[in-house]
Amino acid sequence: MTWMITGGAGYVGAHVVRTMLDAGESVVVLDDISSGVPSRLPEGVPVVRGSYLDREALRRAFDRHGVTGVVHCAAKKQVGESVEQPIWYYETNLHGLAVLLDEVVGAGIGRFLFSSSAAVYGTPPGDDVITEDTPCAPMSPYGETKLAGEWLVRAAGRAHGLATVCLRYFNIAGAERPELADTGVFNVIPLFFDALTRGDAPKIFGDDYPTPDGTCIRDYIHVEDLAEAHLAAARRLAQPGASGDLTVNLGSGTGVSVRAMADMIAEVTGHREPAVVVARREGDPARSVASYALAQKELGWTPRRDLRDMVTSAWEGWVLRHPEARAAG
């Protein structure tokens, strides 16, 4: 097997590349480097600079590198940005996926792994953990493109004999090593880091939710655990006679409140500025926690790293790029 990993120079993609390489898999990266960082990739990994919307680039890469399976990590993924630019998100995430799948089918590639998202669920009803049978009701164009993307992947699989897996990520955090850390400031951990580095109080959006401490509860998964799930899924797809489709949640199964996250960040970083509570953000569900039982059953995968691992490794990556942050702590 030779796996093409789209978006392989990105935060998640680079971890998937390294995990698969360490396990002896052959990989090639396709990335337009619009947000990816080439230095994240190990020396010697073949890198094709191009977009998955570019049919000619895909054909050349498939042929030159003998690609037999695709792990599609590349996408636009900011919820707020998708609300402001929905046409761009549909063009990139959904039309681009259609182009990629068409070329995969045309090249006779029989295995496809799709990076989806917990955003497909929107605001889940009740306090139960989210299973793959929980109704999907995305609340943003980003979530819509991921849900429609799953439909397209499964339909292509049925029509053309592709073996497929869709992985629904929950909240990703941490890093395998500092230089691989997320460079974006969009999620709660880097947002807290950014505020603390600037000497500002981090913000908690609402403390009047129906949860034990009044703040939202989320499920966080270490990016190394996420990458290991990709390896398990790829190996399932590589089995002789692999067929059909599988959709699974990837989370820790543990809920962490925003207040508890703030306390852990203070403990790890040494920054003790108390968080301030501001108004709720529209659309934030009170609780979102995954069941990973199906991934455990079908992939033999279990998350192994805890919240402290996530925050500590994320902080080390942050300080690498913002050395003034440690001095200020």
XYZ file of C-alpha atoms in Angstrom:
329
model
C 0.000 0.000 0.000
C 1.018 3.580 -0.702
C -1.191 6.133 0.995
C -1.656 9.672 -0.243
C -2.348 11.992 2.690
C -3.978 15.223 1.578
C -3.176 18.139 3.866
C -0.217 16.165 5.175
C 1.719 19.289 6.180
C -1.149 20.448 8.399
C -1.527 19.961 12.132
C -3.492 16.717 11.982
C -2.033 15.558 8.670
C 1.581 15.793 9.840
C 0.810 13.649 12.877
C -0.910 11.094 10.636
C 2.116 11.069 8.305
C 4.551 10.419 11.154
C 2.401 7.763 12.804
C 1.941 5.861 9.565
C 5.628 6.124 8.671
C 6.655 4.883 12.121
C 4.365 1.894 11.586
C 6.087 1.048 8.294
C 3.479 2.414 5.907
C 4.450 4.090 2.627
C 3.070 7.632 2.301
C 3.101 10.584 -0.078
C 1.786 14.027 0.856
C -0.417 16.284 -1.257
C -0.602 19.824 0.157
C -0.973 23.274 -1.373
C 0.861 24.743 1.684
C -1.854 27.386 2.107
C -1.893 26.608 5.824
C 0.450 23.629 6.090
C 4.017 23.841 7.357
C 6.480 21.770 5.275
C 9.015 21.601 8.119
C 6.562 19.430 10.050
C 7.287 16.584 7.653
C 10.148 14.120 8.125
C 13.002 14.355 5.665
C 12.533 12.193 2.611
C 8.729 12.134 2.569
C 7.544 12.773 -1.003
C 5.569 16.013 -1.147
C 3.399 17.036 -4.074
C 2.612 20.750 -3.868
C -0.877 21.044 -5.243
C -4.575 21.156 -4.494
C -7.001 18.276 -4.392
C -9.188 20.393 -6.681
C -6.486 20.135 -9.399
C -7.255 17.071 -11.492
C -3.944 17.096 -13.345
C -1.939 17.301 -10.119
C -3.899 14.378 -8.713
C -3.397 12.249 -11.819
C 0.343 12.899 -11.906
C 0.714 12.134 -8.215
C -1.359 8.950 -8.350
C 0.641 7.655 -11.304
C 4.118 8.719 -10.191
C 3.808 7.395 -6.638
C 1.660 4.335 -7.253
C -1.036 5.471 -4.825
C -3.362 2.692 -3.675
C -5.281 4.495 -0.899
C -6.142 8.067 0.097
C -6.392 9.650 3.565
C -8.225 12.936 3.029
C -7.283 15.326 5.851
C -7.263 18.568 3.849
C -10.211 20.954 4.294
C -11.260 24.397 5.402
C -12.341 24.004 9.015
C -13.204 27.255 10.820
C -16.838 27.433 11.855
C -17.050 31.229 12.014
C -15.263 31.638 8.707
C -17.671 29.176 7.097
C -20.614 31.297 8.221
C -19.030 34.354 6.598
C -17.906 32.558 3.417
C -20.231 29.592 2.851
C -19.752 29.456 -0.922
C -15.976 29.140 -0.523
C -16.438 26.380 2.053
C -18.799 24.403 -0.161
C -16.499 24.913 -3.147
C -13.402 23.777 -1.284
C -14.717 21.099 1.034
C -17.516 19.566 -0.999
C -16.787 20.276 -4.657
C -13.122 19.547 -3.976
C -14.062 16.220 -2.408
C -16.129 15.373 -5.497
C -13.136 16.114 -7.740
C -10.854 14.009 -5.559
C -13.242 11.060 -5.441
C -13.775 11.200 -9.201
C -10.038 10.983 -9.783
C -9.669 8.241 -7.157
C -12.296 6.171 -8.960
C -10.751 6.916 -12.354
C -7.346 5.775 -11.137
C -8.718 2.513 -9.794
C -7.799 3.364 -6.191
C -9.998 1.263 -3.938
C -9.580 2.701 -0.424
C -10.617 6.083 0.948
C -10.449 7.491 4.477
C -12.331 10.749 5.129
C -11.681 13.210 7.962
C -15.101 14.272 9.199
C -16.076 16.163 12.350
C -18.315 16.180 15.414
C -19.692 19.392 13.868
C -22.071 17.108 11.939
C -24.071 16.634 15.161
C -24.739 20.314 15.898
C -26.406 20.661 19.304
C -27.071 17.097 20.453
C -30.258 16.500 22.463
C -30.043 15.680 26.170
C -27.033 14.746 28.275
C -26.280 11.357 26.767
C -22.947 10.627 25.130
C -22.985 11.025 21.378
C -23.014 7.807 19.385
C -22.888 7.394 15.643
C -26.679 6.998 15.749
C -27.220 10.409 17.325
C -29.173 12.543 14.810
C -27.016 14.882 12.737
C -28.082 18.535 12.598
C -25.046 20.696 11.760
C -25.241 24.356 12.760
C -22.682 25.837 10.356
C -21.739 25.589 6.696
C -18.546 23.842 7.833
C -20.550 21.120 9.579
C -22.865 20.871 6.575
C -19.933 20.275 4.224
C -18.654 17.515 6.475
C -22.010 15.768 6.687
C -22.625 16.091 2.944
C -19.043 14.917 2.429
C -19.807 11.731 4.355
C -22.876 11.154 2.183
C -20.782 11.602 -0.941
C -18.016 9.283 0.273
C -20.503 6.545 1.108
C -22.389 6.962 -2.173
C -19.164 6.767 -4.167
C -18.203 3.690 -2.196
C -21.451 1.927 -3.010
C -21.405 2.927 -6.671
C -17.764 2.220 -7.416
C -16.678 -0.442 -4.950
C -14.587 1.838 -2.749
C -13.884 0.663 0.782
C -14.404 3.759 2.953
C -14.059 4.988 6.521
C -15.322 8.332 7.873
C -13.768 9.542 11.141
C -15.748 12.090 13.166
C -13.204 14.083 15.180
C -14.127 15.712 18.464
C -11.920 18.501 19.937
C -8.280 17.918 19.009
C -5.426 19.096 21.229
C -1.773 18.451 22.041
C 1.250 17.555 19.941
C 3.655 14.653 19.540
C 6.528 17.154 19.706
C 6.600 20.966 20.007
C 7.334 21.689 16.348
C 4.190 19.787 15.317
C 1.808 21.824 17.480
C -1.196 23.626 16.061
C -0.282 27.112 14.847
C -3.866 28.391 14.746
C -5.549 30.400 17.501
C -9.131 29.240 17.080
C -9.822 26.602 19.754
C -10.101 26.975 23.513
C -6.562 25.920 24.493
C -4.630 28.229 22.114
C -7.155 31.005 22.801
C -6.349 30.725 26.516
C -2.611 30.594 25.773
C -2.833 33.671 23.575
C -4.690 35.708 26.187
C -2.308 34.695 28.977
C 0.744 35.505 26.871
C -0.622 38.994 26.228
C -1.327 39.455 29.926
C -5.088 39.394 29.389
C -7.645 37.347 31.253
C -8.878 34.353 29.236
C -12.587 34.352 28.463
C -15.228 31.831 29.382
C -18.316 32.187 27.216
C -21.148 31.699 29.661
C -21.369 30.085 33.095
C -25.121 29.520 33.301
C -25.371 26.241 31.383
C -27.084 23.201 32.942
C -23.762 21.597 33.892
C -22.123 21.051 37.301
C -20.073 24.269 37.186
C -22.238 26.155 34.700
C -19.716 26.095 31.834
C -19.834 24.079 28.630
C -18.516 20.528 28.632
C -16.478 19.207 25.729
C -14.637 16.029 24.744
C -10.928 16.511 23.957
C -8.760 13.997 22.116
C -4.980 14.048 21.876
C -3.804 14.428 18.295
C -1.482 11.406 18.721
C -4.482 9.243 19.640
C -6.276 10.669 16.615
C -3.339 9.783 14.344
C -3.249 6.251 15.734
C -6.935 5.895 14.863
C -6.102 6.857 11.276
C -3.466 4.131 11.170
C -5.962 1.587 12.507
C -8.545 2.673 9.937
C -6.027 2.547 7.090
C -4.993 -0.964 8.076
C -8.609 -2.047 8.161
C -9.044 -0.686 4.643
C -5.856 -2.433 3.492
C -7.078 -5.879 4.488
C -7.644 -8.242 1.550
C -11.212 -8.038 0.388
C -11.982 -4.877 2.388
C -15.327 -3.475 1.355
C -18.251 -1.451 2.583
C -18.159 1.649 4.746
C -17.588 2.542 8.392
C -18.290 5.790 10.275
C -16.961 6.212 13.817
C -16.525 8.877 16.483
C -13.043 9.734 17.721
C -13.082 11.235 21.195
C -11.901 10.428 24.687
C -15.339 9.648 26.093
C -14.633 12.104 28.930
C -16.275 15.487 29.359
C -14.179 18.456 30.495
C -15.802 21.751 31.437
C -14.336 25.044 30.284
C -13.746 25.947 33.938
C -11.848 22.702 34.517
C -9.829 23.367 31.366
C -8.950 26.845 32.654
C -7.756 25.327 35.932
C -5.601 22.747 34.135
C -4.059 25.416 31.893
C -3.213 27.555 34.930
C -1.582 24.584 36.625
C 0.488 23.568 33.596
C 1.550 27.045 32.455
C 2.014 28.810 35.796
C -0.150 31.669 34.571
C -2.679 32.301 37.328
C -4.744 35.112 35.843
C -8.374 34.188 36.597
C -10.655 33.710 33.628
C -13.492 36.183 33.157
C -16.998 35.167 32.224
C -18.569 36.876 29.217
C -21.818 36.335 27.356
C -22.620 32.995 25.785
C -21.792 32.412 22.144
C -24.724 31.551 19.942
C -24.925 27.879 19.076
C -22.650 26.473 21.786
C -24.212 23.239 23.106
C -24.050 22.729 26.863
C -22.455 19.301 26.547
C -20.794 17.336 23.768
C -19.087 14.069 24.712
C -18.366 11.149 22.393
C -18.846 7.460 22.717
C -15.867 5.760 21.058
C -17.232 2.247 21.607
C -17.711 1.611 17.899
C -14.141 2.676 17.061
C -12.925 0.375 19.811
C -14.960 -2.505 18.447
C -14.265 -2.016 14.736
C -10.715 -0.608 14.789
C -9.342 -1.982 18.057
C -8.595 1.625 19.014
C -8.677 3.213 22.463
C -7.456 6.733 23.380
C -4.444 6.542 25.701
C -3.506 10.142 26.625
C -5.207 12.380 29.158
C -6.001 16.071 29.478
C -2.714 16.913 31.177
C -0.814 15.329 28.273
C -2.805 17.461 25.840
C -2.329 20.752 27.661
C 1.340 20.157 28.494
C 2.340 19.215 24.950
C 0.259 22.049 23.481
C 1.965 24.514 25.843
C 5.427 23.303 24.839
C 4.507 23.924 21.206
C 3.117 27.361 22.036
C 6.266 28.388 23.930
C 8.439 27.232 21.036
C 6.753 29.868 18.864
C 6.134 32.398 21.667
C 9.153 32.228 23.992
C 7.968 35.292 25.855
C 5.039 33.240 27.149
C 7.161 31.168 29.520
C 9.033 34.187 30.829
C 5.758 35.874 31.606
C 4.472 32.931 33.607
